[in-house]
Amino acid sequence: MLRVGSLASLLLALASLLSTAPAAAQIELGPGDDVEGALNALAPGDEVVLADGTYTLTSRFSFSAAGTAAEPILIRAAEGARPHFERPAADQNIWDIEEARHLTLRGLTFSGGSAGLRVSAASDFTIEGCEIFDTADVALRMNDGGTTYERISILRNHIHDTGGTGEGMYLGCNRDGCRIAGGLIAENHVHHTNAGDVSQGDGIELKEGSHGVTIRDNVIHDTNYPCLLGYSTVGNGEPNVVDPWPPFPQAERSEALPLAQRARSKSRTGYPHARRAPSSLAPVPQSRAKRGAPASAASRAQRAVQPPAASTPVRSRAKRSATSGRGRSDSVSPWLSSTSRASSRRRSSAFFCSVCPCRCRSARPSSSSFSMRVRSASSWYSTSAAPLFFRCASHSR
């Protein structure tokens, strides 16, 4: 039986131990500091605040950060700042993240290097409000062999001007070598993956075996290959969902879903991926239907729409990249969607598309004419003599 004095001593000892336990820290860093060393020393609950300025990298930059559900780790820009990590040489990735568990990156800019960010292992990992551009290869890569990336969120990022194979996001591996299991890819702007040296250039590529991923409200344009390509993802678990315009969902359980209408032949066949998985790359056509109506019902009849009055403006949005230095006006054309067939056979195989409006940019002009519906900021109308060749993807509200 413990005496009162012994009990008091024990309580004091426990209190002493608790008081010496490491507390979550806020770590402020700027250009010239050992950022790599600081990131490798992070503990659960820590927050890194990066000051404005350019952080030039000349050697390999890699780190691991593992938080917990109760104490996640945050690496973010300081209020009003835009820390810019640049790598002039193309022989290394900008950041190699060896492990990311309960980790968020927010408000950072990356340019140069080979890949922008390469993530080797991750769960409960978020990339939010970042910009990646002028890379010699893929901007964001999660394709380490044998890895399952769980609960990944890629939100409100700006990805543009890639080189090499040129994908904006390369998520998963060929032949189910690794996969994304659960996640959200939303409100990203991906464009200009079509430079002269780009061999492929998909906007977002979700690879074989991935499942439970929701893709919605992204703006993707000026790509070589389909803006959005997901293939060999059938039968692996919870279906992936492409949700271009709520409340009109599109659930993808077919073998392939390149969201590209009338794209050039390489885009439509998924070349060169078709050489490896030819059975999994048939493009899935898009269709139009009223809310609640089966997709196949809409494909049986074209809906007549009236052309706009001559005074009706075609609204577009123009953005300028302040950091790329290229002076490009990144204009995005109005909302576009066309009517195409969706057979009852395809729908019975668990594919459903009720409506797939897209935000597109012309890839190259054509004298061919066809009718399409165009949605400006305030109205719907039809037009003809529109460019026949274009690539499109889900829009941002």
mmCIF file of N, CA and C in Angstrom, residues 247-302:
data_model
loop_
_atom_site.group_PDB
_atom_site.id
_atom_site.type_symbol
_atom_site.label_atom_id
_atom_site.label_comp_id
_atom_site.label_asym_id
_atom_site.label_seq_id
_atom_site.Cartn_x
_atom_site.Cartn_y
_atom_site.Cartn_z
ATOM 1 N N PRO A 247 -25.440 18.791 -60.116
ATOM 2 C CA PRO A 247 -25.702 17.449 -59.597
ATOM 3 C C PRO A 247 -25.720 16.376 -60.678
ATOM 4 N N PHE A 248 -24.843 16.469 -61.667
ATOM 5 C CA PHE A 248 -24.814 15.497 -62.749
ATOM 6 C C PHE A 248 -23.531 14.676 -62.636
ATOM 7 N N PRO A 249 -23.535 13.605 -61.871
ATOM 8 C CA PRO A 249 -22.298 12.854 -61.661
ATOM 9 C C PRO A 249 -21.987 11.923 -62.824
ATOM 10 N N GLN A 250 -20.751 11.552 -62.915
ATOM 11 C CA GLN A 250 -20.337 10.551 -63.884
ATOM 12 C C GLN A 250 -19.476 9.542 -63.148
ATOM 13 N N ALA A 251 -19.929 8.318 -63.062
ATOM 14 C CA ALA A 251 -19.178 7.284 -62.358
ATOM 15 C C ALA A 251 -18.427 6.454 -63.372
ATOM 16 N N GLU A 252 -17.154 6.276 -63.164
ATOM 17 C CA GLU A 252 -16.304 5.595 -64.133
ATOM 18 C C GLU A 252 -15.975 4.207 -63.632
ATOM 19 N N ARG A 253 -16.629 3.209 -64.237
ATOM 20 C CA ARG A 253 -16.287 1.840 -63.902
ATOM 21 C C ARG A 253 -15.912 1.084 -65.162
ATOM 22 N N SER A 254 -15.805 1.798 -66.245
ATOM 23 C CA SER A 254 -15.382 1.158 -67.478
ATOM 24 C C SER A 254 -13.863 1.075 -67.489
ATOM 25 N N GLU A 255 -13.329 0.506 -68.547
ATOM 26 C CA GLU A 255 -11.885 0.328 -68.593
ATOM 27 C C GLU A 255 -11.144 1.639 -68.815
ATOM 28 N N ALA A 256 -11.754 2.568 -69.525
ATOM 29 C CA ALA A 256 -11.033 3.798 -69.845
ATOM 30 C C ALA A 256 -11.965 4.988 -69.812
ATOM 31 N N LEU A 257 -11.427 6.132 -69.482
ATOM 32 C CA LEU A 257 -12.225 7.349 -69.519
ATOM 33 C C LEU A 257 -11.355 8.544 -69.910
ATOM 34 N N PRO A 258 -10.904 8.588 -71.159
ATOM 35 C CA PRO A 258 -10.229 9.812 -71.584
ATOM 36 C C PRO A 258 -11.275 10.863 -71.921
ATOM 37 N N LEU A 259 -11.361 11.927 -71.156
ATOM 38 C CA LEU A 259 -12.356 12.956 -71.417
ATOM 39 C C LEU A 259 -11.818 13.889 -72.489
ATOM 40 N N ALA A 260 -11.858 13.441 -73.715
ATOM 41 C CA ALA A 260 -11.397 14.258 -74.824
ATOM 42 C C ALA A 260 -12.333 14.029 -75.991
ATOM 43 N N GLN A 261 -13.002 15.057 -76.423
ATOM 44 C CA GLN A 261 -13.908 14.926 -77.547
ATOM 45 C C GLN A 261 -13.197 15.355 -78.822
ATOM 46 N N ARG A 262 -13.298 14.532 -79.855
ATOM 47 C CA ARG A 262 -12.762 14.844 -81.167
ATOM 48 C C ARG A 262 -11.288 15.216 -81.101
ATOM 49 N N ALA A 263 -10.565 14.587 -80.222
ATOM 50 C CA ALA A 263 -9.130 14.812 -80.149
ATOM 51 C C ALA A 263 -8.451 14.026 -81.254
ATOM 52 N N ARG A 264 -7.196 14.319 -81.511
ATOM 53 C CA ARG A 264 -6.522 13.623 -82.602
ATOM 54 C C ARG A 264 -6.405 12.142 -82.292
ATOM 55 N N SER A 265 -6.060 11.369 -83.297
ATOM 56 C CA SER A 265 -6.169 9.914 -83.196
ATOM 57 C C SER A 265 -5.362 9.351 -82.037
ATOM 58 N N LYS A 266 -4.198 9.909 -81.762
ATOM 59 C CA LYS A 266 -3.397 9.381 -80.659
ATOM 60 C C LYS A 266 -4.127 9.548 -79.333
ATOM 61 N N SER A 267 -4.847 10.658 -79.196
ATOM 62 C CA SER A 267 -5.603 10.854 -77.963
ATOM 63 C C SER A 267 -6.757 9.881 -77.870
ATOM 64 N N ARG A 268 -7.418 9.648 -78.997
ATOM 65 C CA ARG A 268 -8.610 8.813 -78.958
ATOM 66 C C ARG A 268 -8.264 7.352 -78.702
ATOM 67 N N THR A 269 -7.100 6.916 -79.109
ATOM 68 C CA THR A 269 -6.740 5.517 -78.891
ATOM 69 C C THR A 269 -5.935 5.320 -77.622
ATOM 70 N N GLY A 270 -5.482 6.408 -77.022
ATOM 71 C CA GLY A 270 -4.659 6.276 -75.831
ATOM 72 C C GLY A 270 -3.230 5.907 -76.142
ATOM 73 N N TYR A 271 -2.821 6.016 -77.398
ATOM 74 C CA TYR A 271 -1.443 5.710 -77.781
ATOM 75 C C TYR A 271 -0.492 6.570 -76.946
ATOM 76 N N PRO A 272 0.654 6.093 -76.463
ATOM 77 C CA PRO A 272 1.207 4.756 -76.703
ATOM 78 C C PRO A 272 0.774 3.718 -75.680
ATOM 79 N N HIS A 273 -0.095 4.097 -74.724
ATOM 80 C CA HIS A 273 -0.498 3.147 -73.691
ATOM 81 C C HIS A 273 -1.194 1.940 -74.294
ATOM 82 N N ALA A 274 -1.862 2.136 -75.427
ATOM 83 C CA ALA A 274 -2.602 1.035 -76.046
ATOM 84 C C ALA A 274 -1.686 -0.121 -76.419
ATOM 85 N N ARG A 275 -0.418 0.139 -76.616
ATOM 86 C CA ARG A 275 0.504 -0.952 -76.940
ATOM 87 C C ARG A 275 0.642 -1.911 -75.771
ATOM 88 N N ARG A 276 0.391 -1.410 -74.563
ATOM 89 C CA ARG A 276 0.533 -2.263 -73.382
ATOM 90 C C ARG A 276 -0.810 -2.844 -72.938
ATOM 91 N N ALA A 277 -1.885 -2.093 -73.120
ATOM 92 C CA ALA A 277 -3.193 -2.545 -72.635
ATOM 93 C C ALA A 277 -4.268 -2.175 -73.645
ATOM 94 N N PRO A 278 -4.223 -2.778 -74.840
ATOM 95 C CA PRO A 278 -5.147 -2.347 -75.892
ATOM 96 C C PRO A 278 -6.604 -2.536 -75.542
ATOM 97 N N SER A 279 -6.924 -3.505 -74.696
ATOM 98 C CA SER A 279 -8.326 -3.759 -74.380
ATOM 99 C C SER A 279 -8.890 -2.745 -73.402
ATOM 100 N N SER A 280 -8.041 -1.934 -72.819
ATOM 101 C CA SER A 280 -8.515 -1.056 -71.750
ATOM 102 C C SER A 280 -8.537 0.407 -72.154
ATOM 103 N N LEU A 281 -8.460 0.694 -73.443
ATOM 104 C CA LEU A 281 -8.292 2.083 -73.833
ATOM 105 C C LEU A 281 -9.319 2.591 -74.829
ATOM 106 N N ALA A 282 -10.472 1.957 -74.929
ATOM 107 C CA ALA A 282 -11.509 2.490 -75.801
ATOM 108 C C ALA A 282 -12.073 3.766 -75.191
ATOM 109 N N PRO A 283 -12.060 4.889 -75.924
ATOM 110 C CA PRO A 283 -12.602 6.119 -75.350
ATOM 111 C C PRO A 283 -14.079 5.970 -75.018
ATOM 112 N N VAL A 284 -14.498 6.587 -73.958
ATOM 113 C CA VAL A 284 -15.895 6.551 -73.540
ATOM 114 C C VAL A 284 -16.560 7.827 -74.037
ATOM 115 N N PRO A 285 -17.540 7.742 -74.937
ATOM 116 C CA PRO A 285 -18.167 8.962 -75.442
ATOM 117 C C PRO A 285 -18.991 9.645 -74.365
ATOM 118 N N GLN A 286 -19.193 10.927 -74.562
ATOM 119 C CA GLN A 286 -19.984 11.696 -73.614
ATOM 120 C C GLN A 286 -21.409 11.845 -74.128
ATOM 121 N N SER A 287 -22.332 12.173 -73.271
ATOM 122 C CA SER A 287 -23.734 12.269 -73.664
ATOM 123 C C SER A 287 -24.426 13.350 -72.865
ATOM 124 N N ARG A 288 -25.637 13.695 -73.311
ATOM 125 C CA ARG A 288 -26.386 14.751 -72.645
ATOM 126 C C ARG A 288 -27.742 14.211 -72.218
ATOM 127 N N ALA A 289 -28.179 14.545 -71.034
ATOM 128 C CA ALA A 289 -29.495 14.116 -70.570
ATOM 129 C C ALA A 289 -30.007 15.113 -69.558
ATOM 130 N N LYS A 290 -31.322 15.173 -69.444
ATOM 131 C CA LYS A 290 -31.896 15.983 -68.386
ATOM 132 C C LYS A 290 -31.599 15.342 -67.042
ATOM 133 N N ARG A 291 -31.684 16.134 -66.013
ATOM 134 C CA ARG A 291 -31.418 15.621 -64.680
ATOM 135 C C ARG A 291 -32.353 14.451 -64.378
ATOM 136 N N GLY A 292 -31.790 13.356 -63.965
ATOM 137 C CA GLY A 292 -32.562 12.194 -63.588
ATOM 138 C C GLY A 292 -32.884 11.261 -64.727
ATOM 139 N N ALA A 293 -32.583 11.651 -65.978
ATOM 140 C CA ALA A 293 -32.892 10.800 -67.119
ATOM 141 C C ALA A 293 -31.723 9.887 -67.423
ATOM 142 N N PRO A 294 -31.974 8.678 -67.912
ATOM 143 C CA PRO A 294 -30.870 7.791 -68.295
ATOM 144 C C PRO A 294 -30.059 8.408 -69.420
ATOM 145 N N ALA A 295 -28.776 8.168 -69.403
ATOM 146 C CA ALA A 295 -27.920 8.730 -70.436
ATOM 147 C C ALA A 295 -28.314 8.240 -71.809
ATOM 148 N N SER A 296 -28.722 6.976 -71.917
ATOM 149 C CA SER A 296 -29.041 6.411 -73.217
ATOM 150 C C SER A 296 -30.253 7.078 -73.844
ATOM 151 N N ALA A 297 -31.154 7.619 -73.028
ATOM 152 C CA ALA A 297 -32.346 8.257 -73.573
ATOM 153 C C ALA A 297 -31.987 9.507 -74.362
ATOM 154 N N ALA A 298 -30.985 10.218 -73.907
ATOM 155 C CA ALA A 298 -30.611 11.459 -74.579
ATOM 156 C C ALA A 298 -29.942 11.195 -75.909
ATOM 157 N N SER A 299 -29.302 10.065 -76.049
ATOM 158 C CA SER A 299 -28.565 9.792 -77.271
ATOM 159 C C SER A 299 -29.472 9.452 -78.433
ATOM 160 N N ARG A 300 -30.762 9.255 -78.178
ATOM 161 C CA ARG A 300 -31.664 8.863 -79.251
ATOM 162 C C ARG A 300 -32.206 10.052 -80.029
ATOM 163 N N ALA A 301 -31.983 11.241 -79.538
ATOM 164 C CA ALA A 301 -32.509 12.402 -80.257
ATOM 165 C C ALA A 301 -31.643 13.617 -79.971
ATOM 166 N N GLN A 302 -31.348 14.388 -80.999
ATOM 167 C CA GLN A 302 -30.628 15.642 -80.820
ATOM 168 C C GLN A 302 -31.617 16.698 -80.341
#
